[in-house]
PDB file of C-alpha atoms in Angstrom:
ATOM      1  CA  MET E   1    -190.429 115.952 -28.442  1.00  0.00           C
ATOM      2  CA  ARG E   2    -190.109 114.744 -32.102  1.00  0.00           C
ATOM      3  CA  HIS E   3    -187.304 113.186 -34.313  1.00  0.00           C
ATOM      4  CA  LEU E   4    -185.718 115.412 -36.095  1.00  0.00           C
ATOM      5  CA  PRO E   5    -183.009 114.779 -39.606  1.00  0.00           C
ATOM      6  CA  ARG E   6    -179.456 116.333 -38.776  1.00  0.00           C
ATOM      7  CA  ALA E   7    -178.305 118.322 -41.173  1.00  0.00           C
ATOM      8  CA  ALA E   8    -175.130 118.123 -42.748  1.00  0.00           C
ATOM      9  CA  LEU E   9    -172.638 121.235 -42.075  1.00  0.00           C
ATOM     10  CA  ARG E  10    -169.800 122.404 -45.006  1.00  0.00           C
ATOM     11  CA  GLN E  11    -166.462 120.478 -44.135  1.00  0.00           C
ATOM     12  CA  ALA E  12    -164.638 123.394 -43.144  1.00  0.00           C
ATOM     13  CA  THR E  13    -167.678 124.256 -40.743  1.00  0.00           C
ATOM     14  CA  LEU E  14    -166.559 120.317 -39.694  1.00  0.00           C
ATOM     15  CA  ASP E  15    -163.103 121.551 -39.791  1.00  0.00           C
ATOM     16  CA  MET E  16    -162.984 124.027 -38.078  1.00  0.00           C
ATOM     17  CA  LEU E  17    -165.040 122.247 -35.016  1.00  0.00           C
ATOM     18  CA  HIS E  18    -162.412 119.075 -34.809  1.00  0.00           C
ATOM     19  CA  GLN E  19    -159.690 121.561 -34.341  1.00  0.00           C
ATOM     20  CA  VAL E  20    -160.756 123.499 -31.636  1.00  0.00           C
ATOM     21  CA  THR E  21    -161.204 120.277 -30.609  1.00  0.00           C
ATOM     22  CA  GLN E  22    -157.492 119.538 -31.003  1.00  0.00           C
ATOM     23  CA  GLU E  23    -157.140 121.885 -28.900  1.00  0.00           C
ATOM     24  CA  VAL E  24    -159.422 120.685 -26.137  1.00  0.00           C
ATOM     25  CA  THR E  25    -158.204 118.166 -25.672  1.00  0.00           C
ATOM     26  CA  SER E  26    -154.915 117.805 -25.922  1.00  0.00           C
ATOM     27  CA  ALA E  27    -154.361 121.515 -23.000  1.00  0.00           C
ATOM     28  CA  ALA E  28    -153.064 119.844 -19.898  1.00  0.00           C
ATOM     29  CA  ASP E  29    -156.721 120.928 -18.502  1.00  0.00           C
ATOM     30  CA  PRO E  30    -158.619 120.226 -21.092  1.00  0.00           C
ATOM     31  CA  LYS E  31    -162.508 121.128 -19.038  1.00  0.00           C
ATOM     32  CA  ALA E  32    -161.218 125.114 -18.719  1.00  0.00           C
ATOM     33  CA  LYS E  33    -160.312 124.867 -21.888  1.00  0.00           C
ATOM     34  CA  ALA E  34    -163.362 124.052 -23.586  1.00  0.00           C
ATOM     35  CA  LYS E  35    -165.143 126.985 -21.274  1.00  0.00           C
ATOM     36  CA  ALA E  36    -163.039 129.323 -21.982  1.00  0.00           C
ATOM     37  CA  ARG E  37    -162.262 128.339 -26.117  1.00  0.00           C
ATOM     38  CA  TRP E  38    -166.803 128.462 -25.662  1.00  0.00           C
ATOM     39  CA  LYS E  39    -166.792 132.065 -24.190  1.00  0.00           C
ATOM     40  CA  ALA E  40    -164.288 134.068 -26.395  1.00  0.00           C
ATOM     41  CA  LYS E  41    -164.851 132.765 -29.362  1.00  0.00           C
ATOM     42  CA  SER E  42    -162.276 134.011 -32.442  1.00  0.00           C
ATOM     43  CA  PRO E  43    -164.343 136.022 -35.851  1.00  0.00           C
ATOM     44  CA  LYS E  44    -163.611 132.286 -37.672  1.00  0.00           C
ATOM     45  CA  LEU E  45    -165.550 130.461 -35.336  1.00  0.00           C
ATOM     46  CA  LYS E  46    -168.302 132.437 -34.566  1.00  0.00           C
ATOM     47  CA  ASP E  47    -168.738 132.680 -38.162  1.00  0.00           C
ATOM     48  CA  THR E  48    -168.396 128.760 -37.378  1.00  0.00           C
ATOM     49  CA  PHE E  49    -171.134 129.201 -34.855  1.00  0.00           C
ATOM     50  CA  ASP E  50    -173.335 131.487 -36.758  1.00  0.00           C
ATOM     51  CA  GLU E  51    -173.856 128.195 -39.398  1.00  0.00           C
ATOM     52  CA  VAL E  52    -174.058 126.098 -36.213  1.00  0.00           C
ATOM     53  CA  ARG E  53    -176.914 128.073 -35.470  1.00  0.00           C
ATOM     54  CA  ALA E  54    -178.701 128.411 -38.806  1.00  0.00           C
ATOM     55  CA  ALA E  55    -178.751 124.463 -39.043  1.00  0.00           C
ATOM     56  CA  LEU E  56    -180.167 123.316 -35.957  1.00  0.00           C
ATOM     57  CA  GLU E  57    -183.104 126.583 -37.114  1.00  0.00           C
ATOM     58  CA  ALA E  58    -183.649 124.558 -39.793  1.00  0.00           C
ATOM     59  CA  MET E  59    -183.724 121.349 -38.297  1.00  0.00           C
ATOM     60  CA  ALA E  60    -185.933 121.991 -35.274  1.00  0.00           C
ATOM     61  CA  SER E  61    -189.765 122.231 -36.350  1.00  0.00           C
ATOM     62  CA  GLY E  62    -191.782 124.850 -36.840  1.00  0.00           C
ATOM     63  CA  HIS E  63    -190.253 128.377 -36.701  1.00  0.00           C
ATOM     64  CA  ALA E  64    -187.356 127.279 -35.203  1.00  0.00           C
ATOM     65  CA  ARG E  65    -188.546 125.337 -31.906  1.00  0.00           C
ATOM     66  CA  CYS E  66    -186.613 124.071 -28.718  1.00  0.00           C
ATOM     67  CA  MET E  67    -185.930 120.926 -29.547  1.00  0.00           C
ATOM     68  CA  TYR E  68    -186.609 119.782 -26.437  1.00  0.00           C
ATOM     69  CA  CYS E  69    -190.367 121.230 -25.187  1.00  0.00           C
ATOM     70  CA  GLU E  70    -191.351 122.725 -28.569  1.00  0.00           C
ATOM     71  CA  ASP E  71    -193.060 125.262 -26.718  1.00  0.00           C
ATOM     72  CA  SER E  72    -190.723 127.719 -27.006  1.00  0.00           C
ATOM     73  CA  LEU E  73    -188.520 130.023 -29.069  1.00  0.00           C
ATOM     74  CA  GLY E  74    -184.249 128.206 -29.496  1.00  0.00           C
ATOM     75  CA  THR E  75    -182.020 130.683 -28.765  1.00  0.00           C
ATOM     76  CA  ASP E  76    -179.100 128.108 -27.249  1.00  0.00           C
ATOM     77  CA  ILE E  77    -177.665 125.836 -28.438  1.00  0.00           C
ATOM     78  CA  ASP E  78    -177.404 123.445 -25.888  1.00  0.00           C
ATOM     79  CA  HIS E  79    -174.623 120.781 -25.544  1.00  0.00           C
ATOM     80  CA  PHE E  80    -176.373 117.503 -25.380  1.00  0.00           C
ATOM     81  CA  TRP E  81    -173.833 115.661 -23.446  1.00  0.00           C
ATOM     82  CA  PRO E  82    -172.855 119.113 -21.051  1.00  0.00           C
ATOM     83  CA  LYS E  83    -169.294 120.102 -21.815  1.00  0.00           C
ATOM     84  CA  ALA E  84    -168.920 121.062 -18.087  1.00  0.00           C
ATOM     85  CA  ASP E  85    -168.583 116.979 -17.679  1.00  0.00           C
ATOM     86  CA  PHE E  86    -167.276 116.536 -21.575  1.00  0.00           C
ATOM     87  CA  PRO E  87    -165.060 118.594 -22.904  1.00  0.00           C
ATOM     88  CA  ASP E  88    -164.429 116.677 -25.460  1.00  0.00           C
ATOM     89  CA  ARG E  89    -167.834 117.016 -27.096  1.00  0.00           C
ATOM     90  CA  ALA E  90    -167.511 120.972 -26.353  1.00  0.00           C
ATOM     91  CA  PHE E  91    -167.202 121.092 -30.560  1.00  0.00           C
ATOM     92  CA  THR E  92    -168.711 118.857 -31.162  1.00  0.00           C
ATOM     93  CA  TRP E  93    -171.817 118.686 -34.163  1.00  0.00           C
ATOM     94  CA  GLU E  94    -174.103 115.832 -33.381  1.00  0.00           C
ATOM     95  CA  ASN E  95    -172.928 117.374 -29.808  1.00  0.00           C
ATOM     96  CA  TYR E  96    -175.811 120.181 -30.785  1.00  0.00           C
ATOM     97  CA  LEU E  97    -179.400 121.077 -29.804  1.00  0.00           C
ATOM     98  CA  LEU E  98    -181.575 123.684 -30.755  1.00  0.00           C
ATOM     99  CA  ALA E  99    -183.480 124.574 -26.996  1.00  0.00           C
ATOM    100  CA  CYS E 100    -184.991 127.614 -25.406  1.00  0.00           C
ATOM    101  CA  SER E 101    -183.811 129.225 -22.508  1.00  0.00           C
ATOM    102  CA  TYR E 102    -185.815 127.899 -19.836  1.00  0.00           C
ATOM    103  CA  CYS E 103    -184.386 123.993 -21.136  1.00  0.00           C
ATOM    104  CA  ASN E 104    -181.412 124.909 -21.252  1.00  0.00           C
ATOM    105  CA  SER E 105    -180.766 126.866 -18.477  1.00  0.00           C
ATOM    106  CA  ASN E 106    -183.450 126.264 -15.727  1.00  0.00           C
ATOM    107  CA  LEU E 107    -183.947 123.042 -16.022  1.00  0.00           C
ATOM    108  CA  LYS E 108    -181.622 120.793 -17.761  1.00  0.00           C
ATOM    109  CA  ARG E 109    -178.549 122.630 -17.257  1.00  0.00           C
ATOM    110  CA  ASN E 110    -175.634 119.879 -16.139  1.00  0.00           C
ATOM    111  CA  GLN E 111    -178.630 117.513 -15.137  1.00  0.00           C
ATOM    112  CA  PHE E 112    -177.669 114.701 -17.903  1.00  0.00           C
ATOM    113  CA  PRO E 113    -178.789 110.827 -16.113  1.00  0.00           C
ATOM    114  CA  ARG E 114    -176.457 107.422 -18.068  1.00  0.00           C
ATOM    115  CA  ASP E 115    -177.375 104.025 -17.444  1.00  0.00           C
ATOM    116  CA  ALA E 116    -174.996 101.072 -15.622  1.00  0.00           C
ATOM    117  CA  ALA E 117    -173.038 101.668 -19.388  1.00  0.00           C
ATOM    118  CA  GLY E 118    -172.547 105.644 -18.869  1.00  0.00           C
ATOM    119  CA  GLN E 119    -175.412 105.242 -22.441  1.00  0.00           C
ATOM    120  CA  PRO E 120    -177.539 109.091 -21.498  1.00  0.00           C
ATOM    121  CA  GLU E 121    -181.384 108.608 -20.534  1.00  0.00           C
ATOM    122  CA  LEU E 122    -182.038 111.571 -21.894  1.00  0.00           C
ATOM    123  CA  LEU E 123    -184.080 111.142 -25.325  1.00  0.00           C
ATOM    124  CA  ASP E 124    -181.406 113.203 -27.706  1.00  0.00           C
ATOM    125  CA  PRO E 125    -184.412 113.463 -31.025  1.00  0.00           C
ATOM    126  CA  THR E 126    -182.217 113.894 -33.435  1.00  0.00           C
ATOM    127  CA  VAL E 127    -180.839 110.117 -32.666  1.00  0.00           C
ATOM    128  CA  ASP E 128    -184.314 108.778 -30.779  1.00  0.00           C
ATOM    129  CA  GLU E 129    -187.745 108.295 -32.015  1.00  0.00           C
ATOM    130  CA  PRO E 130    -189.398 109.710 -29.824  1.00  0.00           C
ATOM    131  CA  ALA E 131    -192.589 108.247 -30.157  1.00  0.00           C
ATOM    132  CA  GLU E 132    -190.855 105.344 -29.165  1.00  0.00           C
ATOM    133  CA  HIS E 133    -190.238 106.155 -25.394  1.00  0.00           C
ATOM    134  CA  LEU E 134    -193.339 109.003 -24.757  1.00  0.00           C
ATOM    135  CA  PHE E 135    -197.244 108.905 -25.241  1.00  0.00           C
ATOM    136  CA  PHE E 136    -198.673 112.279 -26.271  1.00  0.00           C
ATOM    137  CA  LEU E 137    -202.133 112.310 -24.679  1.00  0.00           C
ATOM    138  CA  PRO E 138    -204.200 115.398 -26.065  1.00  0.00           C
ATOM    139  CA  GLY E 139    -206.517 115.359 -24.194  1.00  0.00           C
ATOM    140  CA  ASN E 140    -205.375 116.848 -21.335  1.00  0.00           C
ATOM    141  CA  GLY E 141    -201.597 117.734 -22.557  1.00  0.00           C
ATOM    142  CA  ARG E 142    -199.434 114.746 -21.386  1.00  0.00           C
ATOM    143  CA  PHE E 143    -197.565 112.551 -21.878  1.00  0.00           C
ATOM    144  CA  LEU E 144    -196.783 108.552 -20.629  1.00  0.00           C
ATOM    145  CA  ALA E 145    -193.062 107.518 -19.987  1.00  0.00           C
ATOM    146  CA  ILE E 146    -192.431 103.658 -22.288  1.00  0.00           C
ATOM    147  CA  GLY E 147    -189.121 103.335 -20.015  1.00  0.00           C
ATOM    148  CA  PRO E 148    -185.882 105.220 -18.483  1.00  0.00           C
ATOM    149  CA  LYS E 149    -185.894 107.330 -20.988  1.00  0.00           C
ATOM    150  CA  GLY E 150    -189.422 108.859 -21.125  1.00  0.00           C
ATOM    151  CA  HIS E 151    -189.331 108.662 -17.515  1.00  0.00           C
ATOM    152  CA  GLN E 152    -186.192 111.154 -17.580  1.00  0.00           C
ATOM    153  CA  SER E 153    -187.162 113.449 -19.555  1.00  0.00           C
ATOM    154  CA  ILE E 154    -190.785 113.671 -18.227  1.00  0.00           C
ATOM    155  CA  ALA E 155    -188.729 114.820 -15.191  1.00  0.00           C
ATOM    156  CA  VAL E 156    -185.382 117.076 -16.080  1.00  0.00           C
ATOM    157  CA  PHE E 157    -187.593 118.809 -19.565  1.00  0.00           C
ATOM    158  CA  GLY E 158    -190.943 119.163 -17.580  1.00  0.00           C
ATOM    159  CA  LEU E 159    -192.623 117.645 -19.642  1.00  0.00           C
ATOM    160  CA  ASN E 160    -195.324 117.464 -17.703  1.00  0.00           C
ATOM    161  CA  ASP E 161    -195.616 120.478 -15.375  1.00  0.00           C
ATOM    162  CA  ASN E 162    -198.405 122.854 -16.202  1.00  0.00           C
ATOM    163  CA  ALA E 163    -200.138 119.812 -18.890  1.00  0.00           C
ATOM    164  CA  ALA E 164    -203.028 121.337 -20.904  1.00  0.00           C
ATOM    165  CA  PRO E 165    -203.996 120.440 -25.001  1.00  0.00           C
ATOM    166  CA  ARG E 166    -200.258 122.234 -26.250  1.00  0.00           C
ATOM    167  CA  GLN E 167    -200.434 124.294 -29.424  1.00  0.00           C
ATOM    168  CA  LEU E 168    -197.847 121.651 -30.810  1.00  0.00           C
ATOM    169  CA  PRO E 169    -197.230 122.144 -34.743  1.00  0.00           C
ATOM    170  CA  ALA E 170    -199.199 119.384 -36.661  1.00  0.00           C
ATOM    171  CA  PRO E 171    -198.848 116.003 -36.074  1.00  0.00           C
ATOM    172  CA  VAL E 172    -197.765 116.235 -32.656  1.00  0.00           C
ATOM    173  CA  PHE E 173    -201.270 118.365 -32.044  1.00  0.00           C
ATOM    174  CA  ARG E 174    -204.829 116.805 -33.923  1.00  0.00           C
ATOM    175  CA  PRO E 175    -208.144 115.907 -32.869  1.00  0.00           C
ATOM    176  CA  TYR E 176    -208.821 112.712 -30.736  1.00  0.00           C
ATOM    177  CA  SER E 177    -211.071 112.354 -34.919  1.00  0.00           C
ATOM    178  CA  ALA E 178    -208.198 113.033 -36.657  1.00  0.00           C
ATOM    179  CA  TRP E 179    -205.904 110.945 -36.269  1.00  0.00           C
ATOM    180  CA  ARG E 180    -208.019 107.523 -34.203  1.00  0.00           C
ATOM    181  CA  PRO E 181    -209.049 105.874 -37.916  1.00  0.00           C
ATOM    182  CA  SER E 182    -204.722 105.998 -39.184  1.00  0.00           C
ATOM    183  CA  PHE E 183    -203.369 105.559 -35.998  1.00  0.00           C
ATOM    184  CA  GLY E 184    -201.086 102.216 -37.012  1.00  0.00           C
ATOM    185  CA  SER E 185    -199.803 104.386 -40.085  1.00  0.00           C
ATOM    186  CA  THR E 186    -198.868 107.312 -38.868  1.00  0.00           C
ATOM    187  CA  THR E 187    -195.123 108.248 -37.329  1.00  0.00           C
ATOM    188  CA  ALA E 188    -196.270 110.217 -34.523  1.00  0.00           C
ATOM    189  CA  TRP E 189    -198.360 107.913 -33.662  1.00  0.00           C
ATOM    190  CA  ARG E 190    -196.595 104.613 -33.776  1.00  0.00           C
ATOM    191  CA  ALA E 191    -195.757 103.826 -30.258  1.00  0.00           C
ATOM    192  CA  PRO E 192    -196.308 100.586 -28.454  1.00  0.00           C
ATOM    193  CA  THR E 193    -198.711 100.132 -25.160  1.00  0.00           C
ATOM    194  CA  PRO E 194    -196.976 101.132 -22.491  1.00  0.00           C
ATOM    195  CA  PRO E 195    -195.802  98.206 -20.274  1.00  0.00           C
ATOM    196  CA  GLY E 196    -197.104  98.042 -16.601  1.00  0.00           C
ATOM    197  CA  PRO E 197    -198.512 101.266 -14.952  1.00  0.00           C
ATOM    198  CA  PRO E 198    -198.155 104.414 -16.824  1.00  0.00           C
ATOM    199  CA  SER E 199    -195.355 106.908 -15.708  1.00  0.00           C
ATOM    200  CA  PHE E 200    -196.219 111.047 -15.871  1.00  0.00           C
ATOM    201  CA  GLY E 201    -192.550 111.433 -14.571  1.00  0.00           C
ATOM    202  CA  LYS E 202    -192.956 114.176 -11.471  1.00  0.00           C
ATOM    203  CA  PRO E 203    -194.448 117.384 -12.201  1.00  0.00           C
ATOM    204  CA  ARG E 204    -192.903 120.478 -10.602  1.00  0.00           C
ATOM    205  CA  GLY E 205    -195.292 123.768 -11.871  1.00  0.00           C
ATOM    206  CA  VAL E 206    -193.030 126.033 -13.266  1.00  0.00           C
ATOM    207  CA  THR E 207    -194.110 127.994 -16.021  1.00  0.00           C
ATOM    208  CA  ARG E 208    -191.623 128.134 -19.319  1.00  0.00           C
ATOM    209  CA  SER E 209    -191.002 131.645 -19.784  1.00  0.00           C
ATOM    210  CA  ALA E 210    -188.241 132.046 -23.395  1.00  0.00           C
ATOM    211  CA  GLY E 211    -185.451 134.067 -22.780  1.00  0.00           C
ATOM    212  CA  SER E 212    -182.782 134.920 -24.925  1.00  0.00           C
ATOM    213  CA  SER E 213    -179.401 134.190 -24.198  1.00  0.00           C
ATOM    214  CA  CYS E 214    -176.560 131.517 -25.513  1.00  0.00           C
ATOM    215  CA  GLY E 215    -175.208 128.798 -23.746  1.00  0.00           C
TER     216      GLY E 215
END
């Protein structure tokens, strides 16, 4: 996982998303309304989401890779704040990430751990700098958690499941000899030494597979 700057959408696209958000929030049952509008998109809304998907694919690392695991092709538009629980965010551009179907439908689903203040404890790669919460060990392909966001992200997304040296896009995966001399100046490796005993999360022994459904 790496930081991914969020692209800007056309104002007409943002206006369309805002219009649907108003429909949802003013409905007697916002959750039901959000679910219905997501499943049955009008032709105009479908065009809007064609642009949303294209923007997310352009933002992703590599060739439209999953923004969470980077192991598989991003096929789904994921709601970072789950639409089932937060219908007011169901049609918000800042709430969309590109995910593989495994991360979206099998791992994250509606899991959304939050802290006592109600803030997310999962990493949003368009908001957070993952290198401040995850320390990658290229020798064994595992991540060390630095704080709650790192720990929860490892656990929810299975980042240490079946850990092995990962074939991630440069510069995330590089031999030790390549990054050691410039450790202090390399963005991907600027995370501080984790305080106390490191945490690897809880491996669950799953095998990833990319699908083609959209959620």
